[in-house]
Amino acid sequence: MRSCKALARPSTGGCRAENGGSTTTGESLRNLTAKGLDASAYELQRPVSEMGSTARGAGSSGASHPMALNETVIAMLRPKPDLARMTEDPADARAAAHAAIDTPDGIGTIASYWTEVPLPATGKWNTPGKGGAQADIVLTAPQDNLSLLFIEVDNCHETAEEIADKLEKYARFFRRKTKDTDGKERPMWRTRWTAPDTWSGDRSHPPVLLVFNHIGERNPQPHDPCA
């Protein structure tokens, strides 16, 4: 997480976060306020309208899903620790940091990731109607040869039927077409994101990655009928 100083625009000053409760393991959470979202939009060079909500109350239930999203982004980013700031840390922590530095680079930068993105089956981008999906994470990292990837994070609380229903909502969104700025009709997702026509062998369906975080009671592993 960035420091309060990094999240503050030069013209606002101060930290733009507030107490957000705690996780199920007792870690403290911090929510961005409206001013914090504005400061983050400035840092990421994004419109404030695309920064999401202030996430009030996210910590009241342990924030298991938001934390799983954070962990997924971090796992894909693979940020490298700053050894210069770890001179007083225990030896095992420094050894782990050295090991992390030697691992392959991650995908994209923090600006490559968008969370909780509406995928409207009806309505518009900013005012989606009922029946659409909401992507947990959207990743665009053309610098790493990854044009577009949708990511769904499941904490093993949803049934197979619920996951299938969510994927059907994705399919509805991918099938939806609308007129682009040149007046031609295109898949709606192509009016916001780009990907090669021959990418993944499909002209209209970008991939959806399912990430299973084993917290709930459902077993995320495929059932083995011979077991």
Short mmCIF file of C-alpha atoms in Angstrom, two decimals:
data_model
loop_
_atom_site.label_atom_id
_atom_site.label_comp_id
_atom_site.label_asym_id
_atom_site.label_seq_id
_atom_site.Cartn_x
_atom_site.Cartn_y
_atom_site.Cartn_z
CA MET A 1 0.00 0.00 0.00
CA ARG A 2 1.22 3.48 -0.77
CA SER A 3 1.98 5.82 2.10
CA CYS A 4 -0.34 8.69 3.04
CA LYS A 5 2.21 11.06 1.55
CA ALA A 6 2.15 9.27 -1.78
CA LEU A 7 -1.65 9.32 -1.89
CA ALA A 8 -1.97 13.03 -1.27
CA ARG A 9 -2.11 15.48 -4.15
CA PRO A 10 0.20 18.48 -3.77
CA SER A 11 -2.79 20.79 -3.45
CA THR A 12 -4.64 18.80 -0.78
CA GLY A 13 -2.04 17.71 1.79
CA GLY A 14 -2.54 15.19 4.56
CA CYS A 15 -3.62 11.58 4.50
CA ARG A 16 -6.89 10.75 2.74
CA ALA A 17 -7.71 7.49 4.52
CA GLU A 18 -9.76 6.42 7.52
CA ASN A 19 -10.14 3.43 9.80
CA GLY A 20 -11.84 0.62 7.89
CA GLY A 21 -12.09 -2.11 10.51
CA SER A 22 -9.98 -5.25 10.54
CA THR A 23 -9.55 -8.51 8.66
CA THR A 24 -10.47 -11.91 10.07
CA THR A 25 -6.81 -12.32 11.08
CA GLY A 26 -6.73 -9.03 12.97
CA GLU A 27 -4.94 -6.85 10.42
CA SER A 28 -6.02 -3.22 10.42
CA LEU A 29 -7.73 -1.89 7.29
CA ARG A 30 -7.67 1.64 5.91
CA ASN A 31 -10.37 3.00 3.60
CA LEU A 32 -9.81 5.83 1.16
CA THR A 33 -12.09 8.80 1.71
CA ALA A 34 -13.55 10.79 -1.19
CA LYS A 35 -10.46 12.99 -1.11
CA GLY A 36 -8.32 9.87 -1.03
CA LEU A 37 -9.98 8.59 -4.20
CA ASP A 38 -9.30 11.95 -5.82
CA ALA A 39 -5.64 11.76 -4.78
CA SER A 40 -5.35 8.18 -6.08
CA ALA A 41 -6.92 9.19 -9.39
CA TYR A 42 -4.27 11.89 -9.66
CA GLU A 43 -1.47 9.40 -8.99
CA LEU A 44 -2.83 6.78 -11.41
CA GLN A 45 -3.87 9.38 -14.01
CA ARG A 46 -7.42 8.07 -14.14
CA PRO A 47 -10.78 9.86 -14.03
CA VAL A 48 -12.21 10.04 -10.50
CA SER A 49 -15.42 8.51 -11.87
CA GLU A 50 -13.48 5.28 -12.55
CA MET A 51 -11.92 5.00 -9.08
CA GLY A 52 -14.82 3.15 -7.45
CA SER A 53 -16.36 3.82 -4.04
CA THR A 54 -14.93 4.61 -0.61
CA ALA A 55 -15.57 0.96 0.48
CA ARG A 56 -17.17 1.99 3.77
CA GLY A 57 -18.00 -1.02 5.92
CA ALA A 58 -15.74 -3.39 3.98
CA GLY A 59 -14.01 -4.43 7.19
CA SER A 60 -17.20 -5.18 9.12
CA SER A 61 -17.28 -8.75 7.76
CA GLY A 62 -13.54 -9.29 7.70
CA ALA A 63 -13.01 -8.02 4.15
CA SER A 64 -12.09 -11.53 2.97
CA HIS A 65 -12.96 -10.87 -0.68
CA PRO A 66 -11.28 -7.43 -1.00
CA MET A 67 -8.17 -8.85 0.66
CA ALA A 68 -8.19 -11.79 -1.77
CA LEU A 69 -8.31 -9.31 -4.66
CA ASN A 70 -5.34 -7.44 -3.18
CA GLU A 71 -3.39 -10.67 -2.78
CA THR A 72 -4.17 -11.68 -6.37
CA VAL A 73 -2.91 -8.36 -7.75
CA ILE A 74 0.24 -8.56 -5.61
CA ALA A 75 0.88 -12.16 -6.70
CA MET A 76 0.68 -11.13 -10.36
CA LEU A 77 2.66 -7.91 -9.91
CA ARG A 78 5.44 -9.58 -7.89
CA PRO A 79 6.71 -6.26 -6.49
CA LYS A 80 10.39 -6.28 -5.57
CA PRO A 81 11.28 -5.27 -1.97
CA ASP A 82 13.61 -2.34 -1.32
CA LEU A 83 16.59 -3.89 0.48
CA ALA A 84 17.87 -0.46 1.51
CA ARG A 85 14.85 -0.09 3.79
CA MET A 86 15.32 -3.50 5.43
CA THR A 87 18.69 -3.04 7.11
CA GLU A 88 17.15 -3.39 10.59
CA ASP A 89 14.80 -6.24 9.73
CA PRO A 90 15.45 -9.81 10.96
CA ALA A 91 17.83 -11.95 8.92
CA ASP A 92 15.07 -14.30 7.75
CA ALA A 93 13.05 -11.35 6.43
CA ARG A 94 16.07 -10.06 4.49
CA ALA A 95 16.72 -13.55 3.12
CA ALA A 96 13.11 -13.77 1.94
CA ALA A 97 13.47 -10.35 0.32
CA HIS A 98 16.60 -11.47 -1.54
CA ALA A 99 14.74 -14.58 -2.74
CA ALA A 100 11.85 -12.41 -3.99
CA ILE A 101 14.24 -10.21 -5.96
CA ASP A 102 15.63 -13.26 -7.74
CA THR A 103 12.18 -14.42 -8.93
CA PRO A 104 10.87 -13.61 -12.44
CA ASP A 105 9.27 -10.22 -12.94
CA GLY A 106 5.53 -9.87 -12.57
CA ILE A 107 2.94 -8.65 -15.06
CA GLY A 108 2.33 -4.94 -15.65
CA THR A 109 2.36 -2.14 -13.09
CA ILE A 110 -0.19 -1.11 -10.47
CA ALA A 111 -1.79 1.11 -13.14
CA SER A 112 -2.40 -2.01 -15.26
CA TYR A 113 -5.03 -3.32 -12.83
CA TRP A 114 -8.64 -2.18 -12.44
CA THR A 115 -10.97 -3.64 -9.82
CA GLU A 116 -14.75 -4.00 -9.59
CA VAL A 117 -15.38 -3.03 -13.22
CA PRO A 118 -19.05 -3.17 -14.36
CA LEU A 119 -19.67 -5.24 -17.50
CA PRO A 120 -23.18 -4.12 -18.44
CA ALA A 121 -25.50 -6.50 -20.28
CA THR A 122 -27.93 -3.55 -20.42
CA GLY A 123 -27.48 0.14 -19.74
CA LYS A 124 -24.26 2.10 -20.10
CA TRP A 125 -20.74 1.86 -18.66
CA ASN A 126 -21.40 4.36 -15.87
CA THR A 127 -25.05 3.35 -15.37
CA PRO A 128 -25.19 -0.42 -15.90
CA GLY A 129 -28.57 -2.11 -15.90
CA LYS A 130 -29.58 -5.35 -14.24
CA GLY A 131 -28.32 -8.71 -15.39
CA GLY A 132 -24.70 -7.78 -16.00
CA ALA A 133 -21.48 -8.96 -14.41
CA GLN A 134 -18.85 -7.07 -12.45
CA ALA A 135 -15.27 -8.08 -13.07
CA ASP A 136 -13.24 -8.46 -9.89
CA ILE A 137 -10.07 -7.44 -11.77
CA VAL A 138 -9.34 -6.29 -15.32
CA LEU A 139 -5.69 -6.47 -16.39
CA THR A 140 -4.28 -4.66 -19.41
CA ALA A 141 -0.51 -5.04 -19.84
CA PRO A 142 0.41 -4.76 -23.55
CA GLN A 143 4.02 -4.09 -22.50
CA ASP A 144 4.08 -7.71 -21.30
CA ASN A 145 2.18 -9.05 -24.34
CA LEU A 146 -1.04 -9.32 -22.34
CA SER A 147 -3.62 -7.14 -24.04
CA LEU A 148 -6.63 -7.94 -21.87
CA LEU A 149 -7.50 -10.38 -19.11
CA PHE A 150 -10.58 -10.56 -16.87
CA ILE A 151 -10.03 -12.13 -13.43
CA GLU A 152 -12.61 -13.55 -11.02
CA VAL A 153 -11.51 -14.36 -7.47
CA ASP A 154 -13.55 -16.99 -5.60
CA ASN A 155 -13.06 -17.65 -1.89
CA CYS A 156 -14.80 -21.03 -2.25
CA HIS A 157 -18.09 -19.77 -0.86
CA GLU A 158 -19.92 -19.91 -4.21
CA THR A 159 -21.40 -23.09 -5.64
CA ALA A 160 -20.55 -24.40 -9.09
CA GLU A 161 -23.98 -23.22 -10.25
CA GLU A 162 -23.31 -19.67 -9.01
CA ILE A 163 -19.96 -19.57 -10.80
CA ALA A 164 -21.60 -20.85 -14.00
CA ASP A 165 -24.24 -18.12 -13.71
CA LYS A 166 -21.52 -15.49 -13.36
CA LEU A 167 -19.74 -16.79 -16.47
CA GLU A 168 -23.02 -16.66 -18.39
CA LYS A 169 -23.26 -12.97 -17.46
CA TYR A 170 -19.78 -12.51 -18.89
CA ALA A 171 -20.95 -14.24 -22.09
CA ARG A 172 -23.95 -11.92 -22.31
CA PHE A 173 -21.65 -8.93 -22.03
CA PHE A 174 -19.21 -10.29 -24.63
CA ARG A 175 -22.11 -10.84 -27.06
CA ARG A 176 -23.40 -7.31 -26.65
CA LYS A 177 -22.67 -4.92 -29.53
CA THR A 178 -22.84 -1.15 -29.79
CA LYS A 179 -21.85 1.58 -32.22
CA ASP A 180 -18.29 2.85 -31.94
CA THR A 181 -17.13 6.41 -32.58
CA ASP A 182 -16.86 5.68 -36.32
CA GLY A 183 -20.51 4.63 -36.43
CA LYS A 184 -19.70 0.96 -36.96
CA GLU A 185 -21.16 -1.74 -34.71
CA ARG A 186 -18.59 -3.62 -32.61
CA PRO A 187 -18.59 -5.79 -29.49
CA MET A 188 -19.10 -3.39 -26.59
CA TRP A 189 -15.93 -4.50 -24.83
CA ARG A 190 -13.87 -3.45 -27.88
CA THR A 191 -15.06 0.16 -27.48
CA ARG A 192 -13.16 0.31 -24.17
CA TRP A 193 -10.31 -2.19 -24.53
CA THR A 194 -8.21 -3.44 -27.43
CA ALA A 195 -6.96 -6.89 -28.36
CA PRO A 196 -5.74 -8.47 -31.63
CA ASP A 197 -8.51 -10.02 -33.74
CA THR A 198 -6.70 -13.38 -33.79
CA TRP A 199 -5.89 -13.31 -30.08
CA SER A 200 -6.61 -16.68 -28.43
CA GLY A 201 -8.17 -17.81 -31.70
CA ASP A 202 -11.40 -15.92 -30.96
CA ARG A 203 -12.39 -12.54 -32.35
CA SER A 204 -14.91 -11.57 -29.68
CA HIS A 205 -14.25 -13.38 -26.40
CA PRO A 206 -11.28 -12.33 -24.26
CA PRO A 207 -10.26 -14.86 -21.57
CA VAL A 208 -11.56 -14.97 -18.01
CA LEU A 209 -9.18 -16.30 -15.35
CA LEU A 210 -10.70 -17.96 -12.27
CA VAL A 211 -8.60 -17.67 -9.10
CA PHE A 212 -9.62 -19.99 -6.25
CA ASN A 213 -8.65 -18.86 -2.76
CA HIS A 214 -9.36 -21.74 -0.39
CA ILE A 215 -11.15 -20.00 2.48
CA GLY A 216 -14.67 -21.39 2.36
CA GLU A 217 -15.96 -24.92 2.80
CA ARG A 218 -16.08 -25.84 -0.90
CA ASN A 219 -13.12 -27.84 -2.21
CA PRO A 220 -11.61 -25.90 -5.16
CA GLN A 221 -9.84 -28.99 -6.48
CA PRO A 222 -11.53 -30.98 -9.29
CA HIS A 223 -13.39 -34.06 -8.02
CA ASP A 224 -11.57 -37.29 -8.71
CA PRO A 225 -14.15 -40.07 -9.24
CA CYS A 226 -11.43 -42.68 -8.62
CA ALA A 227 -10.52 -41.30 -5.20
#
